[in-house]
């Protein structure tokens, strides 16, 4: 009986466009799906979009759209993005779909029936300007809203509470009984101490806005967006009795369900989600098998602020370099489970070392030798006559190791083991020296060496397939091997005795063409965001940001559409917990001061800006930084983020004067 393997990504908020952080989890999930499929498991991957909640409703409003129009449009971008990275999810769920909302309501009902939901009221700080609750940590000293600079009020709202506190012991027992429920271990320890510290009941409904799933039987309430979102992993498999339910773990069953999440949302998945399921009557064996938290990516050593995040568009990278190269870099350069850096220079170094000079070179020289000495035909050598020292020894060991590492979600180490095989094979070419055997006229030895190499390449084409699905196909085509088609119950991971040799070989373009220094520099220039993107820019759709390095000419009308104004900074404040940002109130000659959030804090103390004349892009669409912080314009500046120079205007120019 084949096993079932169900892997999920978080469902992404649609107030953002797909970025490298999203791509990271999604590519990892796809690679795991492909690995399990090739092992003969029934593998299934789920991704999707998280579309409810106040934040999304607000973003829709700012975009001048109805929430439904907005989420339809934004969700479509995520759906369209993943194939460009050769990600092929089996399902894409949207939390606004009826198949989801109906089952979330069902889950709610089950929990309510067990008595773990009760109605109460919730009291916290409320900013009328923002129309939202704020917790103390979001406020400026004196309980002042950072956006409106007005004191907030204490307000009560009716809410349903989930009896989370009741689940403390059961959760701790779960973590103890199933030590691999939360991975990696360091993250598990964090969650355990959090739960040991005590749990409070959780507010799980809201009455102050409507964009959410209605609470069954109480239409004044919509569900807390995380309740709605977490349930997607279960709702996507359909109702009780639906065939897809076979992917959900059950007692004595053979299904494994893995939730891949970023470390920032681990608590929701490792504490709230199992508690919801237990409350709904699920048994410990019917919980997800693993919740795996990966780390956060920086880009070229910098934190992925919103502007940087959008400047490093994973789809543009895939267009320039090919999906497989981006996938390989994401999965090999960053230890899965730890924070890591997506470094563009390192990407090129890794491309050269691992892809071009190791794997690509092995294929090319083997095919080259086959053309030269065997007229391009694979030699017919029985399996046990191949060089078993290599094949039966280190290679076989590495194949096993790699499989174990994939099974244990240690993706980067699985890739290391795989590439170690290619390195061994390259050394073998030099050591075995088929050219010397040919010179001696020892054709039998030439056959054995090349057949051994072709065998290793065939095996490698399987082993690299989860991460390099396209290059794996290219390799197989060149090796004269059939397409790799996963079949349930048919484990294709290389094993002793499998015969992968093809007949007519085909030399083609190198698998990974190398480019010279100049071409590399030009590509780096196109791909790497310029260092003076210091003032936070608004989220731009990927299509609009292709040419930072070589500006595209624009018409006068396009220029004239940008409303540049002279502004005078009247107030400047630090933004709590955002070390780069300042919140400015800028006089643009309008009846009210403009609130502008700018990435100036590394260069300027807040007070140094008061009274400064600045140049403001005044008609930029508002940009939401979360927690009620919205910027209504952008300042022009140049230089690195810790030594910025502001664009300015002469004293004679009154606030609000237009620059043209
Ligand atoms: N909608 C919720 C998830 C609900 S799942 C039931 C959400 N969405 S999100 O779009 O904000 O984030 C999705 C994922 O992107 C998170 O796992 C988060 O960790 C990840 N990342 C965001 N920035 C990231 C990096 N810089 N690096 C790696 N992952 C990052 O949260």
XYZ file of C-alpha atoms and ligand atoms in Angstrom:
691
model
C 0.000 0.000 0.000
C 1.456 3.357 -0.962
C 1.589 6.061 1.688
C -0.155 9.350 1.341
C 1.771 12.539 1.663
C -0.032 15.848 2.041
C 2.030 19.035 2.109
C 0.646 22.529 2.564
C 1.940 26.076 2.399
C 0.434 28.933 4.359
C -2.321 30.590 2.411
C -1.059 34.006 1.458
C -2.677 37.328 2.277
C -3.885 38.968 -0.880
C -2.910 42.474 0.152
C 0.569 41.704 -1.152
C 1.956 40.355 -4.407
C 3.851 37.038 -4.491
C 7.354 37.707 -3.172
C 10.482 35.721 -2.476
C 9.355 34.789 1.054
C 6.164 33.241 -0.356
C 8.108 31.621 -3.181
C 10.458 29.997 -0.686
C 7.791 27.997 1.152
C 5.894 27.231 -2.024
C 8.943 25.881 -3.852
C 9.891 23.794 -0.808
C 6.396 22.316 -0.680
C 6.489 21.532 -4.390
C 9.901 19.863 -4.082
C 8.617 17.695 -1.226
C 5.536 16.801 -3.246
C 7.708 15.795 -6.206
C 10.086 13.804 -4.018
C 7.235 11.788 -2.509
C 5.592 11.287 -5.888
C 8.769 9.825 -7.312
C 8.976 7.552 -4.271
C 5.596 6.155 -5.263
C 3.600 7.870 -2.543
C 0.271 9.432 -3.282
C 1.476 12.999 -2.943
C -0.660 16.095 -2.729
C 0.231 19.745 -2.367
C -2.085 22.538 -1.313
C -1.556 26.266 -1.483
C -3.959 29.181 -1.774
C -4.928 32.619 -0.576
C -6.198 34.086 2.689
C -8.823 36.619 1.691
C -10.865 37.712 4.685
C -10.342 40.208 7.496
C -10.145 43.892 8.100
C -6.734 44.285 6.501
C -7.961 42.926 3.195
C -11.185 44.942 3.364
C -9.106 48.074 3.910
C -6.726 47.302 1.076
C -9.705 46.800 -1.218
C -11.095 50.136 -0.184
C -7.788 51.864 -0.826
C -7.630 50.263 -4.238
C -11.143 51.607 -4.928
C -12.562 48.105 -5.363
C -15.157 45.962 -3.676
C -13.545 43.340 -1.455
C -14.665 40.602 -3.824
C -13.228 42.316 -6.905
C -10.017 42.985 -5.048
C -9.526 39.438 -3.767
C -10.414 37.920 -7.139
C -7.758 39.997 -8.819
C -5.049 39.499 -6.235
C -5.667 35.813 -5.728
C -5.311 35.294 -9.467
C -1.793 36.690 -9.279
C -0.762 34.058 -6.794
C -2.353 31.324 -8.827
C -0.582 32.533 -11.958
C 2.775 32.961 -10.217
C 3.505 29.428 -9.100
C 3.687 27.664 -12.484
C 6.403 30.156 -13.440
C 8.512 28.563 -10.725
C 7.486 25.100 -11.954
C 5.336 24.674 -8.884
C 2.348 22.460 -9.594
C -0.023 22.452 -6.643
C -2.796 19.858 -6.761
C -5.213 22.349 -5.287
C -5.409 26.091 -4.752
C -7.862 27.106 -2.095
C -9.383 30.530 -1.561
C -11.010 31.285 1.763
C -13.848 33.068 -0.015
C -14.926 29.906 -1.826
C -18.172 28.313 -0.661
C -16.487 24.902 -0.365
C -14.316 26.484 2.318
C -16.781 28.722 4.147
C -19.343 25.944 4.518
C -16.830 23.624 6.141
C -15.338 26.313 8.385
C -18.835 26.859 9.700
C -19.088 23.124 10.214
C -15.866 23.141 12.248
C -17.204 26.054 14.304
C -20.428 24.164 14.969
C -18.553 21.095 16.111
C -16.495 23.144 18.568
C -19.565 25.028 19.789
C -21.376 21.734 20.338
C -18.578 20.602 22.628
C -18.897 23.779 24.659
C -15.555 25.313 23.818
C -16.943 28.563 22.431
C -18.665 31.122 24.631
C -19.888 34.640 24.131
C -18.285 37.453 26.047
C -16.884 40.838 25.413
C -13.494 42.063 24.612
C -12.032 45.324 25.773
C -9.051 47.093 24.362
C -7.843 50.378 23.022
C -9.744 51.606 19.994
C -8.709 54.296 17.540
C -11.753 55.841 15.977
C -9.656 57.274 13.151
C -8.427 53.791 12.277
C -11.661 52.104 13.317
C -9.688 49.368 14.866
C -8.540 47.947 18.161
C -4.966 48.566 19.151
C -2.977 46.797 21.783
C -0.729 48.833 24.035
C 2.381 47.852 22.166
C 1.048 49.427 18.967
C 0.679 52.819 20.610
C 2.934 55.795 21.186
C 3.575 56.871 24.796
C 0.444 58.279 26.409
C -1.725 55.772 24.489
C -1.650 57.849 21.356
C -2.390 56.341 17.953
C 0.784 56.630 15.851
C -1.225 57.425 12.774
C -3.719 59.929 14.049
C -1.648 61.326 16.920
C -4.801 61.320 19.011
C -5.425 59.448 22.246
C -7.233 56.149 21.777
C -10.283 55.085 23.818
C -11.103 51.953 25.742
C -13.940 50.207 23.878
C -15.756 46.934 24.359
C -16.825 44.630 21.549
C -18.927 41.487 21.837
C -16.991 38.443 20.829
C -16.969 34.674 20.975
C -14.110 33.221 22.928
C -12.489 29.897 22.268
C -11.553 28.090 25.483
C -7.881 27.820 24.626
C -6.844 27.786 28.281
C -8.522 24.393 28.660
C -6.130 22.879 26.127
C -2.844 23.666 27.816
C -2.312 20.181 29.237
C -3.498 18.348 26.129
C -1.199 20.403 23.955
C 1.774 19.783 26.219
C 0.954 16.072 26.178
C 0.821 16.198 22.376
C 4.260 17.843 22.121
C 5.620 15.223 24.503
C 4.055 12.192 22.864
C 4.919 13.360 19.396
C 8.296 15.087 19.675
C 8.421 15.598 15.910
C 5.044 17.334 15.741
C 6.828 20.695 15.747
C 10.055 20.967 13.788
C 12.853 21.972 13.925
C 13.551 21.188 17.543
C 14.632 24.696 18.568
C 11.252 25.978 17.442
C 9.501 23.189 19.284
C 11.164 24.249 22.509
C 9.947 27.823 22.012
C 6.377 26.656 21.562
C 6.562 24.334 24.564
C 7.741 27.152 26.825
C 5.065 29.443 25.443
C 2.347 26.929 26.266
C 3.901 26.122 29.637
C 3.659 29.833 30.414
C -0.146 29.496 30.359
C -2.775 30.092 27.689
C -5.574 32.610 27.675
C -8.910 32.097 25.970
C -8.871 33.469 22.467
C -11.229 35.996 20.918
C -12.422 34.340 17.698
C -15.104 36.608 16.271
C -15.609 40.255 15.413
C -18.647 42.457 15.030
C -17.082 45.700 13.819
C -16.645 44.648 10.200
C -18.344 42.239 7.810
C -15.626 40.836 5.528
C -15.350 37.356 6.956
C -17.129 34.032 7.401
C -20.356 34.448 9.336
C -20.613 32.753 12.690
C -23.336 30.105 12.361
C -26.515 31.260 14.065
C -25.175 34.704 14.951
C -24.962 36.826 11.813
C -23.677 39.879 13.686
C -20.340 38.091 14.058
C -17.713 37.140 11.536
C -14.978 34.684 12.434
C -11.502 35.772 13.443
C -9.513 35.519 10.234
C -7.018 32.991 11.642
C -9.814 30.604 12.611
C -11.070 30.794 9.061
C -7.583 30.557 7.531
C -6.151 27.656 9.507
C -9.134 25.508 8.666
C -8.203 25.620 4.949
C -5.889 22.649 5.313
C -8.847 20.545 6.313
C -11.655 22.144 4.288
C -9.647 21.685 1.056
C -10.009 17.914 1.456
C -13.779 18.109 1.326
C -16.579 16.762 3.452
C -16.628 13.591 5.512
C -16.619 10.717 3.078
C -15.025 12.665 0.207
C -12.235 10.642 -1.398
C -9.655 13.365 -0.751
C -10.099 12.875 2.969
C -7.718 9.961 2.610
C -4.936 12.526 2.807
C -5.896 13.564 6.342
C -4.181 11.554 9.100
C -6.262 9.061 11.001
C -5.661 6.362 13.551
C -3.842 3.425 12.040
C -3.769 5.166 8.647
C -0.792 5.847 6.452
C -1.296 9.529 5.656
C 1.303 12.125 6.584
C 0.253 15.769 6.624
C 2.984 18.401 6.777
C 2.289 22.094 7.238
C 5.205 24.229 6.106
C 5.067 27.666 7.696
C 7.324 30.630 8.379
C 8.586 30.916 11.919
C 6.445 34.028 12.462
C 3.229 32.044 12.171
C 4.289 28.904 13.960
C 2.277 29.649 17.085
C -0.958 29.769 15.128
C -0.208 26.379 13.593
C 1.335 24.602 16.560
C -0.938 25.928 19.318
C -4.241 27.284 18.012
C -4.759 24.885 15.119
C -4.326 21.617 17.053
C -6.417 23.096 19.867
C -9.245 23.913 17.420
C -9.087 20.393 16.022
C -9.018 18.730 19.427
C -11.951 20.908 20.469
C -13.871 19.830 17.373
C -13.490 16.220 18.471
C -10.428 15.169 16.493
C -8.258 12.579 18.138
C -4.501 13.119 18.661
C -3.913 10.741 15.730
C -6.096 12.900 13.526
C -3.943 16.004 13.871
C -1.425 17.064 11.224
C 1.755 14.984 11.418
C 4.297 17.802 11.392
C 4.311 21.555 11.547
C 7.644 22.632 10.143
C 8.776 26.230 10.636
C 11.324 27.564 8.220
C 13.390 30.660 8.819
C 13.273 34.126 7.366
C 15.141 35.188 4.282
C 17.208 38.276 3.929
C 18.210 39.480 0.484
C 21.880 40.329 -0.024
C 22.143 40.616 3.745
C 19.248 43.040 4.068
C 15.966 42.475 5.807
C 13.138 42.072 3.303
C 11.333 45.336 3.858
C 8.259 45.749 1.737
C 10.083 47.754 -0.919
C 12.985 45.314 -1.139
C 10.618 42.391 -1.153
C 8.928 43.722 -4.208
C 12.137 44.685 -5.915
C 13.398 41.085 -5.740
C 10.669 39.569 -7.789
C 11.023 35.779 -7.813
C 9.220 35.594 -11.129
C 11.641 37.968 -12.782
C 14.496 35.874 -11.413
C 12.856 32.797 -12.879
C 12.442 34.502 -16.254
C 16.114 35.479 -16.339
C 17.665 32.329 -14.913
C 15.061 29.626 -15.309
C 12.770 28.292 -12.609
C 15.117 25.445 -11.698
C 18.005 27.756 -10.864
C 15.853 29.829 -8.524
C 14.479 26.672 -6.923
C 17.962 25.279 -6.444
C 19.269 28.466 -4.902
C 16.343 28.756 -2.495
C 16.572 25.158 -1.371
C 20.326 24.639 -1.313
C 21.687 27.961 -0.097
C 19.408 28.213 2.911
C 19.392 25.564 5.602
C 15.746 24.529 5.786
C 14.518 25.557 9.200
C 17.037 28.335 9.734
C 17.199 31.955 8.701
C 19.227 32.482 5.571
C 20.337 34.934 2.961
C 19.335 35.025 -0.683
C 22.545 36.505 -1.999
C 22.651 37.281 -5.681
C 26.439 37.021 -5.981
C 26.381 33.692 -4.149
C 23.664 32.571 -6.533
C 26.030 33.020 -9.463
C 28.871 31.338 -7.586
C 26.644 28.385 -6.751
C 25.326 28.280 -10.295
C 28.876 27.965 -11.587
C 30.130 25.521 -8.966
C 27.175 23.175 -8.465
C 25.065 23.439 -11.559
C 27.424 24.240 -14.417
C 30.762 22.795 -13.263
C 29.508 19.826 -11.308
C 26.199 18.417 -12.578
C 26.154 20.064 -16.018
C 29.775 19.267 -16.682
C 29.339 15.625 -15.703
C 26.580 15.221 -18.242
C 28.389 17.075 -20.961
C 31.714 15.327 -20.634
C 30.074 11.915 -20.354
C 28.062 12.509 -23.492
C 31.130 13.983 -25.189
C 33.150 10.845 -24.366
C 30.320 8.621 -25.522
C 30.196 10.431 -28.846
C 33.925 10.202 -29.225
C 34.479 6.595 -28.234
C 31.120 4.915 -28.773
C 29.594 6.917 -31.600
C 26.919 8.243 -29.250
C 25.411 4.913 -28.247
C 25.039 3.689 -24.704
C 27.158 0.568 -24.246
C 25.353 -2.606 -23.339
C 27.054 -3.622 -20.119
C 25.231 -5.847 -17.631
C 24.494 -4.142 -14.379
C 26.807 -6.231 -12.248
C 29.708 -5.570 -14.576
C 29.564 -1.839 -13.890
C 32.143 -0.298 -11.575
C 30.590 -1.514 -8.372
C 33.244 0.035 -6.165
C 31.676 3.342 -6.905
C 28.058 2.408 -7.604
C 27.584 -0.129 -4.855
C 29.658 1.819 -2.371
C 29.583 5.559 -1.837
C 26.967 6.269 -4.480
C 24.477 3.809 -3.073
C 25.134 5.129 0.419
C 24.556 8.722 -0.695
C 21.331 7.761 -2.444
C 20.037 6.303 0.803
C 21.264 9.253 2.803
C 19.575 11.713 0.462
C 16.271 9.850 0.710
C 16.462 9.836 4.496
C 17.152 13.546 4.504
C 14.209 14.279 2.204
C 12.007 12.163 4.466
C 13.247 14.148 7.458
C 12.585 17.489 5.720
C 16.293 18.310 5.624
C 16.097 19.497 2.078
C 19.388 21.369 1.831
C 21.284 18.359 3.185
C 19.487 16.029 0.802
C 20.746 18.230 -2.012
C 24.270 18.182 -0.619
C 24.222 14.384 -0.643
C 22.887 14.381 -4.205
C 25.511 16.760 -5.483
C 28.195 14.762 -3.692
C 27.362 11.940 -6.101
C 27.955 14.203 -9.082
C 31.283 15.280 -7.569
C 32.310 11.647 -7.056
C 31.388 10.835 -10.624
C 33.440 13.739 -11.922
C 36.420 12.489 -9.932
C 35.778 9.035 -11.304
C 36.055 10.293 -14.891
C 39.502 11.663 -14.149
C 40.591 8.601 -12.206
C 39.210 6.011 -14.593
C 40.518 7.951 -17.629
C 38.516 6.338 -20.437
C 40.754 8.076 -22.971
C 43.720 6.083 -21.667
C 41.763 2.841 -21.980
C 40.804 3.810 -25.520
C 44.419 4.533 -26.342
C 45.369 1.073 -25.063
C 42.615 -0.323 -27.269
C 40.743 -1.663 -24.212
C 37.242 -1.143 -25.558
C 35.648 -3.289 -22.847
C 37.019 -0.955 -20.169
C 35.829 2.120 -22.053
C 32.372 0.546 -22.170
C 32.367 -0.158 -18.442
C 33.490 3.348 -17.499
C 30.977 5.092 -19.708
C 28.155 2.751 -18.786
C 28.913 3.400 -15.126
C 28.786 7.128 -15.726
C 25.559 6.885 -17.707
C 24.050 4.818 -14.930
C 24.989 7.443 -12.347
C 23.598 10.220 -14.522
C 20.326 8.354 -14.939
C 20.074 7.986 -11.200
C 20.952 11.614 -10.682
C 18.220 12.651 -13.094
C 15.754 11.073 -10.655
C 17.373 12.480 -7.558
C 17.513 16.073 -8.793
C 13.952 15.957 -10.129
C 12.227 17.342 -7.000
C 14.296 20.506 -7.159
C 15.198 20.719 -10.865
C 12.130 19.260 -12.589
C 12.913 20.795 -15.978
C 16.618 20.078 -16.005
C 15.892 16.536 -14.916
C 13.759 16.087 -18.036
C 16.468 17.630 -20.206
C 19.030 15.290 -18.700
C 16.838 12.286 -19.354
C 16.179 13.347 -22.927
C 19.903 13.650 -23.546
C 20.507 10.293 -21.898
C 17.886 8.646 -24.066
C 15.786 7.826 -21.017
C 11.992 7.971 -20.932
C 10.252 10.824 -19.163
C 10.099 10.428 -15.438
C 6.476 9.768 -14.716
C 5.603 9.249 -11.074
C 3.350 6.289 -10.516
C 1.585 5.568 -7.264
C 3.053 2.475 -5.646
C 6.108 2.519 -7.881
C 9.214 3.747 -6.087
C 11.609 5.156 -8.666
C 14.285 6.317 -6.269
C 17.493 4.727 -7.501
C 18.109 1.284 -6.114
C 20.522 -1.458 -6.858
C 19.423 -3.421 -9.866
C 17.447 -0.711 -11.576
C 18.470 -0.303 -15.152
C 18.438 3.247 -16.370
C 20.633 3.084 -19.447
C 19.197 4.415 -22.641
C 20.143 3.722 -26.203
C 20.760 6.554 -28.617
C 22.183 9.500 -26.723
C 21.730 13.026 -27.780
C 24.293 15.737 -27.195
C 22.670 19.086 -26.862
C 23.225 22.502 -25.407
C 24.938 22.412 -22.026
C 22.439 21.907 -19.222
C 23.631 25.051 -17.505
C 25.368 27.414 -19.912
C 28.116 29.420 -18.312
C 28.303 33.132 -18.900
C 31.348 35.295 -18.792
C 32.031 37.920 -16.158
C 30.507 40.672 -18.267
C 27.260 38.817 -18.855
C 27.119 37.979 -15.175
C 27.700 41.604 -14.172
C 24.963 42.744 -16.558
C 22.557 40.211 -15.142
C 23.420 41.163 -11.576
C 22.741 44.766 -12.439
C 19.328 43.862 -13.788
C 18.440 41.627 -10.884
C 19.838 43.274 -7.798
C 17.803 46.119 -6.361
C 19.689 49.406 -6.349
C 21.012 50.312 -2.888
C 19.336 53.696 -2.779
C 15.808 52.297 -2.567
C 15.875 53.736 0.933
C 12.636 55.591 1.170
C 9.907 53.008 1.387
C 8.273 52.665 -2.001
C 4.750 51.447 -2.490
C 4.105 47.864 -3.474
C 4.387 47.807 -7.252
C 2.963 45.008 -9.320
C 5.766 42.854 -10.707
C 5.132 43.788 -14.307
C 5.759 47.446 -13.623
C 9.185 47.093 -12.078
C 11.296 45.294 -14.575
C 13.862 47.896 -15.446
C 15.389 49.594 -12.437
C 18.884 49.684 -13.855
C 18.055 50.891 -17.358
C 15.203 53.349 -17.070
C 12.640 53.145 -19.815
C 11.901 56.500 -21.461
C 8.526 57.925 -20.491
C 6.365 60.489 -22.200
C 5.827 63.979 -20.841
C 2.287 62.992 -19.930
C 3.560 60.109 -17.875
C 5.927 62.431 -16.055
C 3.203 65.016 -15.569
C 1.057 62.384 -13.884
C 3.513 62.379 -10.976
C 2.498 65.147 -8.597
C 5.679 66.449 -6.961
C 5.162 69.058 -4.245
C 7.260 71.096 -1.876
C 6.547 70.013 1.679
C 7.651 71.153 5.123
C 8.005 68.581 7.880
C 5.981 69.725 10.900
C 6.261 66.673 13.126
C 8.433 63.599 13.113
C 8.190 60.513 15.305
C 9.841 57.149 15.591
C 7.623 54.190 14.752
C 7.723 51.640 17.562
C 9.430 48.383 16.529
C 10.304 49.679 13.071
C 13.883 50.771 13.303
C 14.038 52.205 9.789
C 10.823 54.176 9.761
C 9.812 57.657 10.795
C 6.265 58.897 10.829
C 6.142 62.434 9.464
C 3.440 65.040 9.377
C 4.130 67.127 6.325
C 2.670 70.475 5.377
C 1.723 70.401 1.689
C -0.359 73.555 1.854
C -3.461 71.383 2.322
C -6.056 71.905 5.078
C -4.616 68.931 6.987
C -1.061 67.737 7.423
C -0.112 64.669 5.383
C 0.936 61.530 7.196
C 3.959 60.054 5.458
C 5.903 57.050 6.634
C 9.470 57.092 5.358
C 12.553 54.918 5.770
C 14.689 57.721 7.134
C 15.384 56.643 10.714
C 18.813 55.178 10.025
C 20.046 58.588 8.878
C 18.005 61.147 10.785
C 16.986 61.597 14.405
C 13.271 62.466 14.279
C 13.765 66.002 15.586
C 16.400 66.752 12.925
C 13.692 66.750 10.280
C 11.214 69.153 11.816
C 11.136 72.314 9.695
C 13.011 70.656 6.773
C 11.838 71.391 3.253
C 11.306 68.210 1.287
C 10.089 67.048 -2.097
C 7.017 64.833 -1.868
C 5.353 62.548 -4.416
C 1.915 63.598 -3.309
C -0.365 61.491 -5.483
C 1.066 58.109 -4.616
C -1.598 55.572 -3.638
C -1.680 55.131 0.142
C 0.553 52.360 1.425
C -0.479 50.254 4.406
C 2.328 49.279 6.790
C -0.076 47.329 8.990
C -1.314 48.086 12.479
C -3.137 51.160 11.224
C 0.014 52.794 9.888
C -0.701 54.161 6.434
C 1.583 56.398 4.396
C 0.054 59.014 2.115
C 2.994 60.028 -0.035
C 6.710 59.562 -0.480
C 9.768 61.726 0.089
C 12.551 61.842 -2.469
C 16.039 61.041 -1.254
C 19.258 59.465 -2.444
C 22.070 57.441 -0.906
C 22.378 54.356 1.271
C 19.834 54.015 4.057
C 22.252 55.169 6.763
C 23.526 58.220 4.850
C 20.564 59.617 3.011
C 20.418 63.074 1.459
C 16.945 64.496 1.083
C 15.847 66.220 -2.095
C 14.886 69.723 -1.073
C 13.463 73.029 -2.378
C 14.419 76.692 -1.893
C 12.929 78.637 1.040
C 11.035 80.813 -1.413
C 8.882 77.864 -2.505
C 5.726 77.772 -0.396
C 4.506 74.422 0.945
C 2.394 72.766 -1.714
C 4.190 74.381 -4.682
C 4.324 71.965 -7.571
C 7.650 70.871 -9.059
C 7.449 70.400 -12.783
N -2.275 34.514 5.741
C -1.323 34.168 6.722
C -1.089 32.680 6.768
C -2.314 31.888 7.065
S -1.989 30.185 7.006
C -3.319 29.469 7.638
C 0.014 34.870 6.411
N 0.182 35.239 5.156
S 1.458 36.039 4.626
O 1.215 36.198 3.226
O 1.652 37.223 5.380
O 2.722 35.198 4.876
C 2.842 33.938 4.409
C 4.192 33.352 4.654
O 5.241 34.097 4.081
C 4.521 33.178 6.129
O 4.848 31.835 6.341
C 5.733 34.031 6.324
O 6.580 33.444 7.238
C 6.335 34.009 4.929
N 7.289 35.074 4.743
C 7.075 36.419 4.687
N 8.277 37.045 4.599
C 9.278 36.122 4.598
C 10.669 36.159 4.494
N 11.349 37.279 4.437
N 11.333 34.980 4.467
C 10.684 33.774 4.502
N 9.375 33.708 4.605
C 8.655 34.845 4.721
O 0.821 35.007 7.300
